[in-house]
Coordinates of C-alpha atoms in Angstrom, one line a residue:
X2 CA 188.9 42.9 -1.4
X3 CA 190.4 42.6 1.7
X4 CA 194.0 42.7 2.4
X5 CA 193.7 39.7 5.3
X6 CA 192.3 36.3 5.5
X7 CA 188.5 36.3 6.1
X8 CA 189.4 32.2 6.4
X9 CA 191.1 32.0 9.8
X10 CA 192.2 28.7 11.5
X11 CA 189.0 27.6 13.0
X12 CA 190.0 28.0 16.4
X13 CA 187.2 27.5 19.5
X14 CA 187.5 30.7 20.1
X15 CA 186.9 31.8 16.7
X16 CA 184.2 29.3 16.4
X17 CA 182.3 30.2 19.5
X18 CA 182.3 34.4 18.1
X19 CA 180.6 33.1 14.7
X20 CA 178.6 31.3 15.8
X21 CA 176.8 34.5 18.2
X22 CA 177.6 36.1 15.2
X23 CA 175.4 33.9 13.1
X24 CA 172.6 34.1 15.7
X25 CA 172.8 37.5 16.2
X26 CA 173.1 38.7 12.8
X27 CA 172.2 35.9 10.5
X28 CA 175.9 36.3 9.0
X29 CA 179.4 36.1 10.3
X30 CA 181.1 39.4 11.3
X31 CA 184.1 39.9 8.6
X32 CA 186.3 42.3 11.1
X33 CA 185.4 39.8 13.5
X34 CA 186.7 37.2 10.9
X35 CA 189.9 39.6 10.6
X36 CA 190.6 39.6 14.5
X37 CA 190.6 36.0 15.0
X38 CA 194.0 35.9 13.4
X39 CA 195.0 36.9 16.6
X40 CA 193.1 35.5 19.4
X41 CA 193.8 37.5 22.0
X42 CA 192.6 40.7 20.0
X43 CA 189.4 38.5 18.8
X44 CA 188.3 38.0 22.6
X45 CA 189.3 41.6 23.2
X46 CA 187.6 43.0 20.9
X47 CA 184.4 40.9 22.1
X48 CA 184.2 42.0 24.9
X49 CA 184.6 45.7 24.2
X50 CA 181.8 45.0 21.8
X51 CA 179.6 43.7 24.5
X52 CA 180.5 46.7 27.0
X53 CA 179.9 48.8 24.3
X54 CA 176.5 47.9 23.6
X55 CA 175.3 48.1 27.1
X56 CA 176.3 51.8 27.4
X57 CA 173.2 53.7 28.1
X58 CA 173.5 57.3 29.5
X59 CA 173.3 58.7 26.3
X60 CA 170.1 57.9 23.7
X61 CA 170.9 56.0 21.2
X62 CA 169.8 58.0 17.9
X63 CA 172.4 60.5 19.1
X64 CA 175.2 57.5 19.4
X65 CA 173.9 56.2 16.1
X66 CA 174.1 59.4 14.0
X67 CA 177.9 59.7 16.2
X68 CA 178.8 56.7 15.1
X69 CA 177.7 56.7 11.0
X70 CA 179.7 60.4 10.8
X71 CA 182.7 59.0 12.1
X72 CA 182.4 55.8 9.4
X73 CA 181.4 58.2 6.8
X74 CA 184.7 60.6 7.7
X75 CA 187.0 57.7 7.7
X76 CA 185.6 56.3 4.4
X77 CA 184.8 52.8 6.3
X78 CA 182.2 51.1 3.6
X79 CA 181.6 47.8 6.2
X80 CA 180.5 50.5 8.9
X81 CA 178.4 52.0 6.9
X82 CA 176.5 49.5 5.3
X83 CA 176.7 47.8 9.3
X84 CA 175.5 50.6 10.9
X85 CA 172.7 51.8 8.4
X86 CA 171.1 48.0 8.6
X87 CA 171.4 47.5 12.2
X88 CA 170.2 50.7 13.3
X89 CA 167.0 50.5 10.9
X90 CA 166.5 47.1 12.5
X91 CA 165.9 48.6 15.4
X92 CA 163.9 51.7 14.0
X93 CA 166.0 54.7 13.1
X94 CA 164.6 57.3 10.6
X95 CA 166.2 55.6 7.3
X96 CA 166.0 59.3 6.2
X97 CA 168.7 60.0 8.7
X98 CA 171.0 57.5 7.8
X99 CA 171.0 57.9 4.4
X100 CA 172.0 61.6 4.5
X101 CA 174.6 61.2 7.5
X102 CA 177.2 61.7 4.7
X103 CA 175.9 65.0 3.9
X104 CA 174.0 66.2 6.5
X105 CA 175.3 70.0 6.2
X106 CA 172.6 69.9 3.5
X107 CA 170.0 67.9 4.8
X108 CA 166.5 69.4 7.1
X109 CA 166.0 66.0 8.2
X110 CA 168.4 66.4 11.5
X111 CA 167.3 68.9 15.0
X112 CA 169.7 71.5 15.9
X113 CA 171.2 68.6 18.7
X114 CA 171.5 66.1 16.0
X115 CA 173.5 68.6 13.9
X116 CA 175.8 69.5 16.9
X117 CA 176.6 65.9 17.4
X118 CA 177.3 64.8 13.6
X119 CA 179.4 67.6 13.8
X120 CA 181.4 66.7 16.6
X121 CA 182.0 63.0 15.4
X122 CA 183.6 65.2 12.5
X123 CA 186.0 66.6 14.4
X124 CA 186.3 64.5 16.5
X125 CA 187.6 61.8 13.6
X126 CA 189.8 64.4 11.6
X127 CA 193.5 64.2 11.8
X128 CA 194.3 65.8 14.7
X129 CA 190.8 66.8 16.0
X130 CA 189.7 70.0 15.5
X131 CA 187.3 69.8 18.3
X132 CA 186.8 73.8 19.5
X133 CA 185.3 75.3 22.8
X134 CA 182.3 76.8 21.1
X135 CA 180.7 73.2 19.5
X136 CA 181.9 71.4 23.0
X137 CA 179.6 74.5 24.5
X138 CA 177.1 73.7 23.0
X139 CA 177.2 70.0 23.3
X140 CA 178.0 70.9 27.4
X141 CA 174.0 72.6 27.5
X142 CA 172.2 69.8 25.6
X143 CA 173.9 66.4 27.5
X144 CA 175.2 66.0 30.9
X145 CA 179.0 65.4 31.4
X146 CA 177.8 61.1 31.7
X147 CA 176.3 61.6 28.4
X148 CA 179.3 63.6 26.9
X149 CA 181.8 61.1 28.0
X150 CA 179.7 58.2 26.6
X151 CA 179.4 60.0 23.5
X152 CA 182.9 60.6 23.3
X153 CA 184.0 57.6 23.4
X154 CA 181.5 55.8 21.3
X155 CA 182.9 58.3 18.4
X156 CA 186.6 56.7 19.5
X157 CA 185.5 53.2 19.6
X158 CA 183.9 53.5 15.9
X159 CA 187.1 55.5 15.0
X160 CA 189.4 52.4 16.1
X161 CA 186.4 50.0 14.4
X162 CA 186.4 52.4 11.1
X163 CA 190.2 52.9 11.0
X164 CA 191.1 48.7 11.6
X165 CA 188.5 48.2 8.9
X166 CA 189.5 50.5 6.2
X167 CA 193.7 49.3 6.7
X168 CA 192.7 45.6 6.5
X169 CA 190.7 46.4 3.0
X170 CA 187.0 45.0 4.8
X171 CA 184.7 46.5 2.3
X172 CA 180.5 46.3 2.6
X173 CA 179.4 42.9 3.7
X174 CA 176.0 44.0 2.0
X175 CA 174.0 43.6 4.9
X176 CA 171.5 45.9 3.3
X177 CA 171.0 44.5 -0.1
X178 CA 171.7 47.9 -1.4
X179 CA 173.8 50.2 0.4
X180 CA 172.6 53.9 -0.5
X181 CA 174.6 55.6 2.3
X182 CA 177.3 56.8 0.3
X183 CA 180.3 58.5 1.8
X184 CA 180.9 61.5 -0.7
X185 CA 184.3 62.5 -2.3
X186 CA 184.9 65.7 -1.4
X187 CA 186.0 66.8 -4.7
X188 CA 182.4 66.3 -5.9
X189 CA 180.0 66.8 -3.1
X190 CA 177.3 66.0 -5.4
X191 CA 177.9 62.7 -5.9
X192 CA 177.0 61.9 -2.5
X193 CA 173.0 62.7 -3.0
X194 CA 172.4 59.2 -3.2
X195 CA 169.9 56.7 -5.2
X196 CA 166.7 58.5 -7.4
X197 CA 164.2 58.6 -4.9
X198 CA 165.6 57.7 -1.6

């Protein structure tokens, strides 16, 4: 449950971002909800949102895969279940998503793909443990455009994953059944997901 109002005064500002929100994505946003306590970080966030999404030196299944590790390493259950339904909308491998969690052990990812959930990883750990060899090997697959867009795609889902988890914003269930599961580390196994996904 979350630890904030999902109820804020219905302010035009707040108004105006759920209603694009219902258009958009047939739902309102719940962080969004949570920001609107605070205008000022409601239209903020807005527009780093839209800026965000127009980003496009970088291809996008790389950003995605960025973008579910970091959700995943921070333990966000709204990103997740977000990003695995708005990225098969728009024709990702569901394969891919579903094993993000534990893609050490997954043959579903290339040898980029791999590099780049592993740099969200460290990336997202507290303090990053980011070495020269991985950003090496990043440096000979993407140009420095696409490194810098990648890197901070990785942040911004770290500030969306981190603001999420504090304010207790749980799965929205925007896929009816959510079987990206992030895996306790304690019991790796856990994280193999639904028979027959």
């Amino acid at each position: 449950m979350a630890r904030i109002s999902l109820t804020p005064r219905r302010t035009l500002s707040y108004r105006a971002v759920a209603w694009i929100c219902r258009r958009r994505f047939g739902s309102d946003i719940d962080p969004l909800a949570a920001a609107s306590h605070n205008t000022r970080v409601l239209l903020t966030t807005s527009r780093m949102e839209q800026s965000v999404a127009k980003w496009n030196a970088a291809d996008t299944g790389l950003k995605t895969l960025a973008v579910m590790a970091a959700a995943a390493r921070v333990d966000c259950s709204w990103c997740m279940d977000f990003g695995y339904w708005e990225s098969f909308r728009h024709g990702m491998d569901p394969r891919k998503l579903r094993d993000v969690p534990v893609w050490r052990d997954s043959a579903v990812y290339t040898p980029a793909e791999r590099d780049v959930l592993e740099y969200a990883e460290a990336m997202t750990a507290t303090p990053p443990t980011v070495d020269d060899a991985l950003f090496d090997r990043l440096r000979r697959r993407l140009d420095e455009p696409q490194l810098v867009e990648l890197t901070a795609v990785i942040g911004v889902e770290n500030l969306r994953a981190r603001m999420n988890s504090a304010l207790g914003i749980a799965s929205q269930g925007f896929k009816d059944s959510c079987d990206v599961t992030v895996p306790d580390p304690a019991h790796p196994a856990d994280a193999a997901g639904p028979a027959g996904s």
